XYZ file of C-alpha atoms in Angstrom:
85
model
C -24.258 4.302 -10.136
C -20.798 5.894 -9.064
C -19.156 4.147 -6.359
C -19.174 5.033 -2.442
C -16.119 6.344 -0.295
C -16.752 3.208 1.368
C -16.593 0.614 -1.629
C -13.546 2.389 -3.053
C -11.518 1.708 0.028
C -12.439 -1.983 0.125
C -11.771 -2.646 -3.674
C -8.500 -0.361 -3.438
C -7.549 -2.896 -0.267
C -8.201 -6.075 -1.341
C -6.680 -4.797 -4.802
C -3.007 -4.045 -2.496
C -3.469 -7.516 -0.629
C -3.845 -9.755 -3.836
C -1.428 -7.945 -5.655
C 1.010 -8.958 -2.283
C 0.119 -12.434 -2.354
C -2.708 -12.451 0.393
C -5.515 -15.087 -0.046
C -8.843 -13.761 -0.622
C -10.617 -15.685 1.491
C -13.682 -14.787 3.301
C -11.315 -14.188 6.781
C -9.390 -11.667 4.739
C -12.768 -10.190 3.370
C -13.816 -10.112 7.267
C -10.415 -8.238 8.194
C -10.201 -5.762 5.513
C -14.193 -4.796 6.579
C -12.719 -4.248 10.178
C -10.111 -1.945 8.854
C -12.469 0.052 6.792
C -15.228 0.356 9.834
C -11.884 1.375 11.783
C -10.697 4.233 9.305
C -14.514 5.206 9.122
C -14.528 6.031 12.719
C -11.965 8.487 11.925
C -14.406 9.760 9.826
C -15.118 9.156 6.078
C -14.002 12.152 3.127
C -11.835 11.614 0.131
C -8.526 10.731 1.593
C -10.522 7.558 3.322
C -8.724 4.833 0.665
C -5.556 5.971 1.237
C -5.752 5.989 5.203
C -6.980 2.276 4.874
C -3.827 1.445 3.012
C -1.843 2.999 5.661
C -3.713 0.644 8.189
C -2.908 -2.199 6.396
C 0.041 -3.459 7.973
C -1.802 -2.765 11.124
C -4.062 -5.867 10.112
C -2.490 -8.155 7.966
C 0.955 -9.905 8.533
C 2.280 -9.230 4.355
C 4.598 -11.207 2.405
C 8.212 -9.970 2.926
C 9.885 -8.660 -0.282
C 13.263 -10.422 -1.180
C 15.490 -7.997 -3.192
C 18.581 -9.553 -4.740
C 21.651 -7.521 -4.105
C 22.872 -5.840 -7.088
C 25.582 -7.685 -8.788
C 27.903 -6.054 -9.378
C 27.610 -3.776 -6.361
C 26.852 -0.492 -6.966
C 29.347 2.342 -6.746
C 28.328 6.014 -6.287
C 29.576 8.338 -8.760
C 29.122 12.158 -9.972
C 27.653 13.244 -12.859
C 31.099 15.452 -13.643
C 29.480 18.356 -14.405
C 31.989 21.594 -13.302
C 30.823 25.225 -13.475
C 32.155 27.179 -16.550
C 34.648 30.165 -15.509
């Protein structure tokens, strides 16, 4: 049995929340329901899993990302290329 609209926007959800560190617990499993009955108001069609993603951070407080600086810092540069005569 292929899978709904629907269920492919709350697997493809709580896939992007576990993968940022967000407990699965059955408040998150309540919240990610709410965004998906959200987006469906907007109505449903093929681009529904990716407009739940967008609503994500409309709905869940994520992880920040630390990024180290680059050591040593970076320096931009050319690729030297020069057109021939």
């Amino acid at each position: 049995m292929p899978e709904t609209l629907c269920q492919q926007a709350i697997e493809r959800v709580m896939t992007y929340l576990q993968d940022d560190g967000v407990e699965l617990d059955a408040e998150t499993c309540r919240q990610v329901l709410r965004l998906v009955d959200s987006a469906m108001t907007d109505g449903g069609g093929p681009d529904l899993p990716a407009r739940c993603i967008e609503l994500v951070p409309d709905y869940f407080n994520l992880p920040g990302m630390n990024i180290p600086a680059p050591i040593p810092p970076l320096m931009r540069g050319h690729l030297g290329y020069y057109p021939h005569d």
